[in-house]
Short mmCIF file of C-alpha atoms and ligand atoms in Angstrom, two decimals:
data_model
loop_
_atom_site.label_atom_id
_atom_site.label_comp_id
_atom_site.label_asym_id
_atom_site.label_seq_id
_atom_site.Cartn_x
_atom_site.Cartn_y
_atom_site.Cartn_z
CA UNK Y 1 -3.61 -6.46 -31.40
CA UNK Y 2 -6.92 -6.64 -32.01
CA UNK Y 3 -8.10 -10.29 -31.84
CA UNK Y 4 -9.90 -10.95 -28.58
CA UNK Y 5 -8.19 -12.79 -25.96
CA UNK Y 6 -9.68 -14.11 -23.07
CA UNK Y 7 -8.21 -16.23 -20.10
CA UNK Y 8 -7.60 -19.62 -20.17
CA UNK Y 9 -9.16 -19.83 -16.95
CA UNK Y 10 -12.75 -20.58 -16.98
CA UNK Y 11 -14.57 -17.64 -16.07
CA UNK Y 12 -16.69 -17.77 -12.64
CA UNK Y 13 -19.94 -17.26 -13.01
CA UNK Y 14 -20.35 -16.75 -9.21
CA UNK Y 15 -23.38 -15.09 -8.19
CA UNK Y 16 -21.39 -12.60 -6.03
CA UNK Y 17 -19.47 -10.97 -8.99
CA UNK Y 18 -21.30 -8.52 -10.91
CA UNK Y 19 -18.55 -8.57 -13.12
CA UNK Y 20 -16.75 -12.08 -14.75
CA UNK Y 21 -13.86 -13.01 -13.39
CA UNK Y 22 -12.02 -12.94 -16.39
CA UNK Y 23 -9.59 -11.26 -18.59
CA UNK Y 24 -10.65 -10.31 -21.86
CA UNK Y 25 -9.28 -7.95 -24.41
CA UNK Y 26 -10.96 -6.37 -27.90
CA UNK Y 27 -8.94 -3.66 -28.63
CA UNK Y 28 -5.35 -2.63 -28.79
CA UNK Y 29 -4.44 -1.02 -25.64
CA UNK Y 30 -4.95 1.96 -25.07
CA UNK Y 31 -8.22 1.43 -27.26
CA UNK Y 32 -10.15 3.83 -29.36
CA UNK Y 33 -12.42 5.43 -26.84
CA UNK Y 34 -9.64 5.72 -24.08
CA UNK Y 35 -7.53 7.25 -26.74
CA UNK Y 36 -10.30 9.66 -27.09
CA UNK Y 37 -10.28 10.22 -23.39
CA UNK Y 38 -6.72 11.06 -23.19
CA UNK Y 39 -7.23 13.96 -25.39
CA UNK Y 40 -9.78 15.14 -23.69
CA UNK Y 41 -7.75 15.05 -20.16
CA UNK Y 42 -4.59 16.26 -21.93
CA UNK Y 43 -6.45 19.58 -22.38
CA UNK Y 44 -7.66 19.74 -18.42
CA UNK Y 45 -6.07 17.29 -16.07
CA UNK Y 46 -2.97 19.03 -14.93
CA UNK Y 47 0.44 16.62 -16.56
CA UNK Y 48 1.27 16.79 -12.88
CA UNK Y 49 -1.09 13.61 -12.57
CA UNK Y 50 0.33 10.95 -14.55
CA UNK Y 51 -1.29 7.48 -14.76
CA UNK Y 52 0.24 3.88 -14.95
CA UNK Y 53 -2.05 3.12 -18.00
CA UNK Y 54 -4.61 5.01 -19.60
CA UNK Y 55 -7.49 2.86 -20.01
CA UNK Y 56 -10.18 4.54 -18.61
CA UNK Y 57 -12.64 2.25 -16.35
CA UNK Y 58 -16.10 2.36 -16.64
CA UNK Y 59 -16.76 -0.76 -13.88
CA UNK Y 60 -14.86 -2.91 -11.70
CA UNK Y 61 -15.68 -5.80 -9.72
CA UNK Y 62 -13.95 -8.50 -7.59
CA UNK Y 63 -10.70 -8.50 -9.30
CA UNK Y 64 -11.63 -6.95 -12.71
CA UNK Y 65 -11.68 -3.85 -14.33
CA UNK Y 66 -13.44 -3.38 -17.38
CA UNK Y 67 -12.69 -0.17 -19.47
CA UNK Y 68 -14.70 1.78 -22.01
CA UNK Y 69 -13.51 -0.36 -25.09
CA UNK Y 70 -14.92 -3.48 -22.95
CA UNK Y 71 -11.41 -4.73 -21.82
CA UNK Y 72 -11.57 -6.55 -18.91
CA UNK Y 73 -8.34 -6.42 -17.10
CA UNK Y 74 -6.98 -8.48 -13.74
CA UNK Y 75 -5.98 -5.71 -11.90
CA UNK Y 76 -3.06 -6.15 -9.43
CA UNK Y 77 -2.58 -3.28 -8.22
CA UNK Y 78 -6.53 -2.81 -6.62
CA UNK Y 79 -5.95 0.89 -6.72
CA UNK Y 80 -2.92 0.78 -4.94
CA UNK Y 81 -3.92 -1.84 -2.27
CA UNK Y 82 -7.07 0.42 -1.63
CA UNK Y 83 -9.73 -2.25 -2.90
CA UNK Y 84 -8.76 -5.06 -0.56
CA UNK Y 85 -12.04 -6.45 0.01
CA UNK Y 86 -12.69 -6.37 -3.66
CA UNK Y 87 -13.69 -3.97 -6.27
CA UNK Y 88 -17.31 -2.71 -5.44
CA UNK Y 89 -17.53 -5.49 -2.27
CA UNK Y 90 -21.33 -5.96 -1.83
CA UNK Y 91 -21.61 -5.22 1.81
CA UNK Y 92 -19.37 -2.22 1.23
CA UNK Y 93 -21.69 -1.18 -1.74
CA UNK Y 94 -24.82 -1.42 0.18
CA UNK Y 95 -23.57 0.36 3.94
CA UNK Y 96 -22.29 3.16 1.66
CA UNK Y 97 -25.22 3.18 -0.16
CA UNK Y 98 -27.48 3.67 3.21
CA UNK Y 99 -25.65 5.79 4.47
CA UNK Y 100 -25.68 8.38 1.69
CA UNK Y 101 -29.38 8.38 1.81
CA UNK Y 102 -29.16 9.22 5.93
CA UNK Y 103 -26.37 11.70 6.43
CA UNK Y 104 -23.72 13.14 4.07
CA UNK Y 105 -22.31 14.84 6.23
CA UNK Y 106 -22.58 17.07 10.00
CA UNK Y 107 -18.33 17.57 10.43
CA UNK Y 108 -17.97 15.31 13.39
CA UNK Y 109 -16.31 18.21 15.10
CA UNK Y 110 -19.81 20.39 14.99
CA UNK Y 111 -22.49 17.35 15.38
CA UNK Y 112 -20.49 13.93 16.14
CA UNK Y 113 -22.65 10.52 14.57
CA UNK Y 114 -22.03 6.70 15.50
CA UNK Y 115 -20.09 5.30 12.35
CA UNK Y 116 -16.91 7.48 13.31
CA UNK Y 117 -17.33 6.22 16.84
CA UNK Y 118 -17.57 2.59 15.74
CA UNK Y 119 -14.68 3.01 13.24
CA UNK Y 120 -12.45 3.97 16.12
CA UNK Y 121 -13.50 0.73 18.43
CA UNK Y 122 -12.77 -1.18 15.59
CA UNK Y 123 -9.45 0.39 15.11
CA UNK Y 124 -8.55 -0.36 18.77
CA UNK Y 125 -9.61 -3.35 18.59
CA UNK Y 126 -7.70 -5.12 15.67
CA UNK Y 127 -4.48 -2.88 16.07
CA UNK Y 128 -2.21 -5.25 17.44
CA UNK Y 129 -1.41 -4.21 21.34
CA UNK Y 130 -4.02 -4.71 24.25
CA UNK Y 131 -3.56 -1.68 25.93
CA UNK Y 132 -5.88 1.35 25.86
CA UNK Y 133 -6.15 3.05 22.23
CA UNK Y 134 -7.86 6.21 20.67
CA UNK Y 135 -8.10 7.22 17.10
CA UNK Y 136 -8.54 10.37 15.00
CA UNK Y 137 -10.08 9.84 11.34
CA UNK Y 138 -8.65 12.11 8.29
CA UNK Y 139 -9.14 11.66 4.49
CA UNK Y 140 -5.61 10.33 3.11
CA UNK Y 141 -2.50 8.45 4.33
CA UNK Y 142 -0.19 11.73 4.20
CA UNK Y 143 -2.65 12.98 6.66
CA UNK Y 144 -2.65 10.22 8.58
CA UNK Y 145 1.17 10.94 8.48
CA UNK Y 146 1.31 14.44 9.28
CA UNK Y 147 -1.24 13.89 12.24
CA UNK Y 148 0.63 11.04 13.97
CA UNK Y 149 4.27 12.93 13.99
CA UNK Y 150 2.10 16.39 15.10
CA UNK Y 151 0.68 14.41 18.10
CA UNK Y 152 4.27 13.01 18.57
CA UNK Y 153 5.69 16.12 18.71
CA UNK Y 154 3.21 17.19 21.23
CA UNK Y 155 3.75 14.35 23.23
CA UNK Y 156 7.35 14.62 23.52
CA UNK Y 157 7.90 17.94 22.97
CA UNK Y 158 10.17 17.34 20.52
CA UNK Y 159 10.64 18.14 16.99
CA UNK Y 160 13.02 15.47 14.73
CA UNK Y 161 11.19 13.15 12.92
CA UNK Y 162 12.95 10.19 11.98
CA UNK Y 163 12.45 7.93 8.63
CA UNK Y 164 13.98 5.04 6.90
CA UNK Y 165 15.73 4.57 3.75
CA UNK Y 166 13.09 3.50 0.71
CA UNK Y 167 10.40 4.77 2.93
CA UNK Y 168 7.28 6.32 1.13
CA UNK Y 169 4.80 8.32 3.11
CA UNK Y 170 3.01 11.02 0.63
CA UNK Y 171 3.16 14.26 -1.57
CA UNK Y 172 2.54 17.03 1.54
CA UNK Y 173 4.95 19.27 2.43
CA UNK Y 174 5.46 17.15 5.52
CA UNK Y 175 5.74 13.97 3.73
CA UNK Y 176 7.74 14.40 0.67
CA UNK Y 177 10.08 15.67 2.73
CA UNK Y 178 9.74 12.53 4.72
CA UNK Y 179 9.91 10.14 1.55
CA UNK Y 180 13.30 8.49 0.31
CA UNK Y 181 12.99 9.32 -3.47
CA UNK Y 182 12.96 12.70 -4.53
CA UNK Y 183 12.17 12.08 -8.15
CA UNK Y 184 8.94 12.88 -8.85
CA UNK Y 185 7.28 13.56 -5.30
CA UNK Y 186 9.69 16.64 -4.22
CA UNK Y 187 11.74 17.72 -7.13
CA UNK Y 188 11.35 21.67 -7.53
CA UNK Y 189 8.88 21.58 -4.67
CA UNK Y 190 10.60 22.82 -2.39
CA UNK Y 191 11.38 24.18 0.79
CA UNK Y 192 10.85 20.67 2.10
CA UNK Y 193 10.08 20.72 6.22
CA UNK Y 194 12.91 20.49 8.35
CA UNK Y 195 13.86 18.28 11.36
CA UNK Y 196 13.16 15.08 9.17
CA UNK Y 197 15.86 12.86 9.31
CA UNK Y 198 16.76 9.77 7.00
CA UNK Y 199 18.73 6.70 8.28
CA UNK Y 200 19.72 3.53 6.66
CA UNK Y 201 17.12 0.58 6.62
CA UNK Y 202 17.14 -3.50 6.69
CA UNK Y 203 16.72 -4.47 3.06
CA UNK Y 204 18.12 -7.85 3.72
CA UNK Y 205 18.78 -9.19 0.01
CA UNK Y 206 21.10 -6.32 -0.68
CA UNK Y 207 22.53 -5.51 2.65
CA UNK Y 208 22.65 -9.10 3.91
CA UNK Y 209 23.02 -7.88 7.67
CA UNK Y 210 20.74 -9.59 10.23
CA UNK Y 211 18.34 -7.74 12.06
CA UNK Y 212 20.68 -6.88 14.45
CA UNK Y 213 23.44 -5.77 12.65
CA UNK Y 214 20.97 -3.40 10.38
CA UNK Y 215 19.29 -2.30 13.63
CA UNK Y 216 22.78 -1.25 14.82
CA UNK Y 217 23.78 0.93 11.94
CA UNK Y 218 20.26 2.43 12.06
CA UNK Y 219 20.57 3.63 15.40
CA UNK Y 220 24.44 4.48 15.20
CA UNK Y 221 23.47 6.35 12.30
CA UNK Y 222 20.74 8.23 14.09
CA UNK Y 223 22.72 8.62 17.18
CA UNK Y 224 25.03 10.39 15.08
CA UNK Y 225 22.97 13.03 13.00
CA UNK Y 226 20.46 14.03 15.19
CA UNK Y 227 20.70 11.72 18.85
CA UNK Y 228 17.95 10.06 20.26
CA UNK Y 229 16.91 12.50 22.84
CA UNK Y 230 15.92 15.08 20.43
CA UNK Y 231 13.62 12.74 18.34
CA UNK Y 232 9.66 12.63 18.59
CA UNK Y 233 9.45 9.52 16.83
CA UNK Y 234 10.29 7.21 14.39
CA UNK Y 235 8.29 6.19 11.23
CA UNK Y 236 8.75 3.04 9.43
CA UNK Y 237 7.01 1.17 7.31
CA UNK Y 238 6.87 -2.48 8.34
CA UNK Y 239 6.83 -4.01 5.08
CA UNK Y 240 7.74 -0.96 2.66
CA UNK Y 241 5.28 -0.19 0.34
CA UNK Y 242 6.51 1.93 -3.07
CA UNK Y 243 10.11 1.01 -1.73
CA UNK Y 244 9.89 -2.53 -3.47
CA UNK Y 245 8.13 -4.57 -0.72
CA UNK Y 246 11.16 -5.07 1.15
CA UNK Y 247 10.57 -7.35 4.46
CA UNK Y 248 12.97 -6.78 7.27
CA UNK Y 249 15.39 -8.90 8.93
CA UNK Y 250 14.19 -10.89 11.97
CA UNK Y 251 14.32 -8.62 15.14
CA UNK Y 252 15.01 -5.43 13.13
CA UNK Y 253 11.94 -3.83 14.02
CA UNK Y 254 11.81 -5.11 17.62
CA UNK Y 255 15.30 -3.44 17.97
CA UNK Y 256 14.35 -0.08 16.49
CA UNK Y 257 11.07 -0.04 18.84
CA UNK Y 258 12.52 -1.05 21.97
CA UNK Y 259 15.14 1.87 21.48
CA UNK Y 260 12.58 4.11 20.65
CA UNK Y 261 10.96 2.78 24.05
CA UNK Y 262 14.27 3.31 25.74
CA UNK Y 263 14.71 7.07 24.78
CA UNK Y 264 11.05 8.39 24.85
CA UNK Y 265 10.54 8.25 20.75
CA UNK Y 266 7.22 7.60 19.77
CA UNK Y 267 7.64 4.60 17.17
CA UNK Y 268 5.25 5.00 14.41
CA UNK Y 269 3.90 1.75 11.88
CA UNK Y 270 2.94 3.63 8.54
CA UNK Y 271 0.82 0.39 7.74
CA UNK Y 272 -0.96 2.48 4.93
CA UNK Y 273 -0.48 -0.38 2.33
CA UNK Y 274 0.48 -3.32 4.61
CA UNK Y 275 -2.35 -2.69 6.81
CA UNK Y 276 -6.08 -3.68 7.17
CA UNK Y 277 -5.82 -7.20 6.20
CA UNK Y 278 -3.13 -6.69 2.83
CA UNK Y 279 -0.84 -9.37 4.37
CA UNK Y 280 -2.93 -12.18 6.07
CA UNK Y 281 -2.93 -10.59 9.33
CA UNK Y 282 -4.62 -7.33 10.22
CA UNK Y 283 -1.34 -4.76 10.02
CA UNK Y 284 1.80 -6.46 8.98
CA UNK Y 285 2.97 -5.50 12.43
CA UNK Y 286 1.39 -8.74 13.96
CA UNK Y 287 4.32 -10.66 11.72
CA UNK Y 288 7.14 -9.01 13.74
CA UNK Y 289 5.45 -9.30 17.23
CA UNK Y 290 5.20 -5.46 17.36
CA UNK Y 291 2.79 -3.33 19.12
CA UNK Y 292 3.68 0.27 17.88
CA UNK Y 293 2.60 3.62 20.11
CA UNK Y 294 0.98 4.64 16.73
CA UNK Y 295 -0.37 2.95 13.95
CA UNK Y 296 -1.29 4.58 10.75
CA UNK Y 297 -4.14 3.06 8.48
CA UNK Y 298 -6.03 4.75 5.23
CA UNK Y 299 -5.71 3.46 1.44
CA UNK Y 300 -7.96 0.05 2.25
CA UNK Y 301 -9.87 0.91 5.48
CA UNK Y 302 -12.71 2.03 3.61
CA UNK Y 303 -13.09 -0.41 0.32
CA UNK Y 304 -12.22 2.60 -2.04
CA UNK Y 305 -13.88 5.42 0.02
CA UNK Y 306 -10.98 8.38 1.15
CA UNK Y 307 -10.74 7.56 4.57
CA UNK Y 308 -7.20 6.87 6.99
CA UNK Y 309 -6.10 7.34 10.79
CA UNK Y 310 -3.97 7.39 13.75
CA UNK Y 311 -4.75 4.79 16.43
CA UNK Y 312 -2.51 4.27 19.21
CA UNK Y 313 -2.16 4.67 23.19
CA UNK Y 314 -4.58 6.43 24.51
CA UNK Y 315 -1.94 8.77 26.25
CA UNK Y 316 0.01 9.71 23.37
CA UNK Y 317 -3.46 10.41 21.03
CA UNK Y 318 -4.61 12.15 23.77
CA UNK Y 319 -1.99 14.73 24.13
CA UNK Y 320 -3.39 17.12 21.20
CA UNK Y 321 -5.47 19.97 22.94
CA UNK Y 322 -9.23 19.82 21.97
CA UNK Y 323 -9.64 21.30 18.56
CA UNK Y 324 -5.71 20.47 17.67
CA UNK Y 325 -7.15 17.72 15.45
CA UNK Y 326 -9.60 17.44 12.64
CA UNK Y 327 -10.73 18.73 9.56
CA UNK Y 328 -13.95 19.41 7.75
CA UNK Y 329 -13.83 16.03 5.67
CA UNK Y 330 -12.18 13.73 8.17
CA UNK Y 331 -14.29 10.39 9.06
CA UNK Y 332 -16.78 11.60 6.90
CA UNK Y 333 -20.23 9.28 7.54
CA UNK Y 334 -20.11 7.69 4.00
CA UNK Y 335 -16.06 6.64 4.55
CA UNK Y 336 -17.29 5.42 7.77
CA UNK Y 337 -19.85 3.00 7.33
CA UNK Y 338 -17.80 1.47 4.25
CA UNK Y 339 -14.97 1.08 6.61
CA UNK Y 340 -17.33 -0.77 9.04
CA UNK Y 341 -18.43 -3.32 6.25
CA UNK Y 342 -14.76 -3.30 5.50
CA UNK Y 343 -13.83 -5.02 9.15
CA UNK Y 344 -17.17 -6.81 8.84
CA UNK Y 345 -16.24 -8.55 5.23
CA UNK Y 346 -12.62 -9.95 6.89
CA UNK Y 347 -14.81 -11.63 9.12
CA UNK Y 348 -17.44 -12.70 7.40
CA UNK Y 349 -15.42 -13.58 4.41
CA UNK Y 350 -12.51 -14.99 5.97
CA UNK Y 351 -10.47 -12.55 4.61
CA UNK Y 352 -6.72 -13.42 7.20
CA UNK Y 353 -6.95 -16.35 5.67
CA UNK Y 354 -7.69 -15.33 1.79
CA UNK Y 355 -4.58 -13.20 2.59
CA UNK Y 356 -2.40 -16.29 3.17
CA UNK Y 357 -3.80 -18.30 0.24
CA UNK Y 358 -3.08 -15.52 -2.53
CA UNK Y 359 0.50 -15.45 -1.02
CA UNK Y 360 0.95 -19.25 -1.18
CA UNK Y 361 -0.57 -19.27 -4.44
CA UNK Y 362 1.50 -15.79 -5.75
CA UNK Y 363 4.90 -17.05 -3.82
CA UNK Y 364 4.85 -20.61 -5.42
CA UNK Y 365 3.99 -19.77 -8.97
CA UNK Y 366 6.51 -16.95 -8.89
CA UNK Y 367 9.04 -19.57 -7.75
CA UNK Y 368 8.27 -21.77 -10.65
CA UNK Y 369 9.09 -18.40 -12.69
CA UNK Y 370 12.22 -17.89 -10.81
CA UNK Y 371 14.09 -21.33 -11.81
CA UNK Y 372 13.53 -20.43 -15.10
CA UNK Y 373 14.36 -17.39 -15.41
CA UNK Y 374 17.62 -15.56 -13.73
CA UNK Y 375 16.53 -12.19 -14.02
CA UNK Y 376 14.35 -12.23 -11.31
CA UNK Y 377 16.57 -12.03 -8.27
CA UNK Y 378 14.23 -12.19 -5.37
CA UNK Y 379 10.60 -13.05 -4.21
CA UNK Y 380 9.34 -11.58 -1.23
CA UNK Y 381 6.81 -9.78 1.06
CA UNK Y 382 3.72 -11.16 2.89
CA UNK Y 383 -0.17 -12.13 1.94
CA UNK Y 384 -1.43 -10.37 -0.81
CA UNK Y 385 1.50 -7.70 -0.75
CA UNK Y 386 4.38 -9.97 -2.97
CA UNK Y 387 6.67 -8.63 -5.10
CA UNK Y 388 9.59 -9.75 -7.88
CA UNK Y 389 12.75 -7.59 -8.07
CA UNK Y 390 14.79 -8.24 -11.20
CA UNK Y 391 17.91 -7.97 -11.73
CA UNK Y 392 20.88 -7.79 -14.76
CA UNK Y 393 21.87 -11.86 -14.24
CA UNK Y 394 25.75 -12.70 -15.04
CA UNK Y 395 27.39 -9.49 -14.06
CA UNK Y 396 28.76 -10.97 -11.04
CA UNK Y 397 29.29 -9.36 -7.42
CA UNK Y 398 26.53 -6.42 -9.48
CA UNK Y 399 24.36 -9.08 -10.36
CA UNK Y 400 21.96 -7.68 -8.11
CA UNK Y 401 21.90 -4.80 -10.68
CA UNK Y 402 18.69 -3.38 -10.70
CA UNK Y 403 16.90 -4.38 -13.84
CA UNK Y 404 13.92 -1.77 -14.93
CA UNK Y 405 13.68 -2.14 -17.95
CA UNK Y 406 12.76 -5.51 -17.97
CA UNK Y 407 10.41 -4.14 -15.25
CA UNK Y 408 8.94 -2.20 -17.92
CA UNK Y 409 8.55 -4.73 -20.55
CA UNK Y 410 6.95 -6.97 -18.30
CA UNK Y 411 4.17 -4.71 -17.12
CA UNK Y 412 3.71 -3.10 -20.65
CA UNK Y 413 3.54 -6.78 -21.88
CA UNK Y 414 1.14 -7.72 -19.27
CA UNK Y 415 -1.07 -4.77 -19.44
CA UNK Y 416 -1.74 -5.42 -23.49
CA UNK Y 417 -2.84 -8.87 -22.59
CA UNK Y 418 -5.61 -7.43 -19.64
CA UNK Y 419 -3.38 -8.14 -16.67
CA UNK Y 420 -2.94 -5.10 -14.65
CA UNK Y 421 0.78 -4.84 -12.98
CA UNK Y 422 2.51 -2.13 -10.63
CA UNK Y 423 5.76 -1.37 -10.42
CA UNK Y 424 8.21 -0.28 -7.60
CA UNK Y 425 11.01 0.46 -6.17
CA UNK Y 426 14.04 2.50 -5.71
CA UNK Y 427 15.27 2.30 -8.45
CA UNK Y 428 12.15 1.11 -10.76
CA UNK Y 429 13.16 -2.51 -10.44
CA UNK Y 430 10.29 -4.18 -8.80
CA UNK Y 431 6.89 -5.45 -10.03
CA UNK Y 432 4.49 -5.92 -7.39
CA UNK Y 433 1.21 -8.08 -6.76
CA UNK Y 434 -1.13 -6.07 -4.66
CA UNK Y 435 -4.60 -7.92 -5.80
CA UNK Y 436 -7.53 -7.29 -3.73
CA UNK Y 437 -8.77 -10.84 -1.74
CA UNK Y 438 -11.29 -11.81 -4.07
CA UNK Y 439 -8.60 -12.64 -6.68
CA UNK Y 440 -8.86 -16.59 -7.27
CA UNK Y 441 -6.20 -18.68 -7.53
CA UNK Y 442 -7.51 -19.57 -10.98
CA UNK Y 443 -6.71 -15.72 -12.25
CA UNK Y 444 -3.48 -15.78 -10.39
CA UNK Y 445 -2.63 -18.87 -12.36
CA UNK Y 446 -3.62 -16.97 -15.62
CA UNK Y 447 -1.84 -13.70 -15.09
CA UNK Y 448 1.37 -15.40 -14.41
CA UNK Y 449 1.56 -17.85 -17.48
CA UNK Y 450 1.24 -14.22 -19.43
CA UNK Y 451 4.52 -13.06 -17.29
CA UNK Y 452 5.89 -16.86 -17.99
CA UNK Y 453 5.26 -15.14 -21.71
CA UNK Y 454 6.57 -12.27 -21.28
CA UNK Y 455 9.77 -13.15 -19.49
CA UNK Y 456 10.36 -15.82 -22.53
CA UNK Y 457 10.58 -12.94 -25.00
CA UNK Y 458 12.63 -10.66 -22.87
CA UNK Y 459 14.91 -14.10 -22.47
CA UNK Y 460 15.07 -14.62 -26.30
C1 LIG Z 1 0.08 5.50 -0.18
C2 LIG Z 1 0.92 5.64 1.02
C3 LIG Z 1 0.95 6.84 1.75
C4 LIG Z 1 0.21 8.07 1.30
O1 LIG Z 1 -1.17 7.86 1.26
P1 LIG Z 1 -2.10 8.85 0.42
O2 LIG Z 1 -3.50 8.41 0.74
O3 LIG Z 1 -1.75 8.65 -1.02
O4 LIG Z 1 -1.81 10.23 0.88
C5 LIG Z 1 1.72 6.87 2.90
N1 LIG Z 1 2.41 5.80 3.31
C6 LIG Z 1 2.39 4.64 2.64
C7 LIG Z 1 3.16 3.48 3.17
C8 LIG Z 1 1.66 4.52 1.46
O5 LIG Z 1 1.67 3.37 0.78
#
């Protein structure tokens, strides 16, 4: 394909975009100098590090990415939910951009500086819960992860660390040990860590139990294998991320954390992907009425720069003895004073509510989608964080089959026509929309009539 195709929605010429807002492919995809690029990377980038596709970007802007061929792609994945304020947010651009010319770097543990200070105020501030908090600032989400169950542990004095089904958390030796899947993140990686233990989760359209019932067998189930007195705490994801964007039953949550409050378990949000303004609310948390003891935050704190952290009660964070925490790169100044334009730009931009629109907009186009076409089984998930599972339609009671191939030709379908898909999942049957908030309604609109497309031909 190598006739140019652009979007049939008109292109904004806003001022604030650097980049058009629209999709536009010249080449066949992968093109010529990406192909070029492969090679090269084949010879030095470890196979270890696969990619979703191998276009390699050059710039990206709003909700574009435009590669070294000069395809300009929607992207709906915004690096994983990291680029939630946009690609290359101006504010974000220009606070980074200060910063770098005032300090690099001290290591807040040898010469502390304000921006890691403010970070942490903002933290306690829009974590949902009014009672006293305190953070601690690290470079990824699995060490965001490994830091909140090592204060647990030191705050209870326990060791078990309990996770849900279709949870994701990282590729540590803590966290893949943690994660549901073991295909790719553990397999042959082993020993995993010990003392994690897995227990069924609410995943409503397959289960069908309410919130109580689900909550039940969770706890029965932990109860059973390990009991609650010898847990430190409990990590869930409140709307699971790589797991397929499943949303809990009503009350579910509420009855996991006021057990956990009943036996002494901390109860830890991993709100790595649903958090920092991904679902029209601050952490997805808000949804659910919760206020977790801990609250983990990285992939779009930061507007693309490697930042994450704990923030919860000031008691439990405080527990680790003075030098227990840290690391030479953690809340580095740069990270920092992105992530303050990052709380600054939901403000100023009205990003809560930006949230909501792109899942109005998302939701009701996909329904449109869904009457037509029975292999998509469900629509769910919150904000800018919906996905699609599809299924194998007409093989009865199993008609909830999961479906990934059609998975795959969607997103391979998608992606040669500039719009830029994820998938998920379990078992590879979900395609998720994780846009960044500048995406317009008019792109949304765009990037679905090519999955109307795309669906027809798998339907034919
Ligand atoms: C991405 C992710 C992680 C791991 O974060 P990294 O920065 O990749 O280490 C942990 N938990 C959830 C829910 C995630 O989505």
């Amino acid at each position: 394909m190598t006739e140019t195709l652009t979007s049939s929605a008109s292109a904004s010429t806003s001022p604030a975009f650097t980049v058009p807002q629209e999709r536009k492919i010249v080449t066949s995809i992968p093109g010529p100098r990406s192909i070029e690029l492969q090679e090269r990377r084949n010879a030095v980038v470890s196979s270890g590090v696969a990619s979703v596709l191998p276009v390699y970007i050059t710039q990206a802007n709003g909700a574009i990415l435009v590669d070294v061929d000069g395809n300009h792609f929607i992207d709906f994945g915004a690096g994983i939910g990291v680029t939630t304020v946009g690609h290359t947010e101006a504010s974000v651009v220009a606070a980074a951009s200060e910063q770098l010319g005032d300090v690099i770097h001290t290591l807040f543990t040898v010469t502390p500086y304000e921006e890691y200070v403010r970070v942490a105020e903002l933290l306690a501030e829009h974590t949902p819960g009014s009672f006293a908090k305190k953070s601690v600032l690290v470079n990824s989400g699995a060490e965001a992860v490994e830091n909140g169950v090592k204060i647990a542990r030191k705050y209870t004095g326990r060791r078990g660390v309990a996770v849900l089904d279709h949870a994701y958390h990282g590729r540590t030796n803590l966290t893949m040990a943690m994660n549901f899947k073991a295909a790719p993140y553990a397999t042959g990686f082993g020993p995993l860590a010990g003392d994690v233990y897995h227990a069924p989760s609410s995943y409503p359209y397959h289960d069908g139990l309410s919130g109580a019932d689900a909550a039940a067998r969770t706890i029965g189930y932990l109860e059973k294998i390990i009991g609650a007195s010898e847990l430190a705490c409990l990590v869930v994801e409140p709307i699971q991320g790589e797991g397929g964007f499943m949303v809990p039953a009503d009350g579910y949550l509420n009855l996991l954390q006021d057990w956990c409050t009943a036996n002494g378990i901390v109860f830890i949000a991993d709100e790595i992907q649903s958090g920092m303004a991904r679902t029209g609310k601050y952490f997805a948390s808000e949804h659910f009425g919760l206020e977790p003891d801990l609250i983990l935050s990285a992939k779009g704190i930061a507007g693309g720069l490697p930042l994450a952290a704990v923030t919860g009660r000031a008691e439990i964070m405080d527990a680790a003895q003075p030098g227990g925490l840290g690391g030479t790169f953690g809340g580095n100044p740069v990270a920092c004073a992105a992530a303050v334009a990052v709380f600054e730009a939901i403000e100023a931009n009205e990003l809560l509510a930006e949230g909501e629109r792109i899942g109005r907009t998302l939701t009701a186009g996909l329904e449109v989608l869904k009457a037509k076409y029975d292999v998509i089984g469900e629509i769910r998930g919150r904000g800018a964080m919906i996905a699609i599972e599809l299924v194998q339609p007409g093989t009865g009671e199993s008609s909830k089959l999961a479906n990934a191939a059609a998975v795959s030709h969607i997103a391979s379908y998608a992606a040669q026509r500039g719009v830029l898909l994820l998938t998920a999942g379990t078992y590879g049957s979900v395609l998720r929309f994780l846009p960044s908030l500048a995406v317009s309604d008019a792109l949304i609109a765009d990037a679905l009539a090519v999955i109307d497309d795309a669906l027809a031909e798998l339907a034919a």
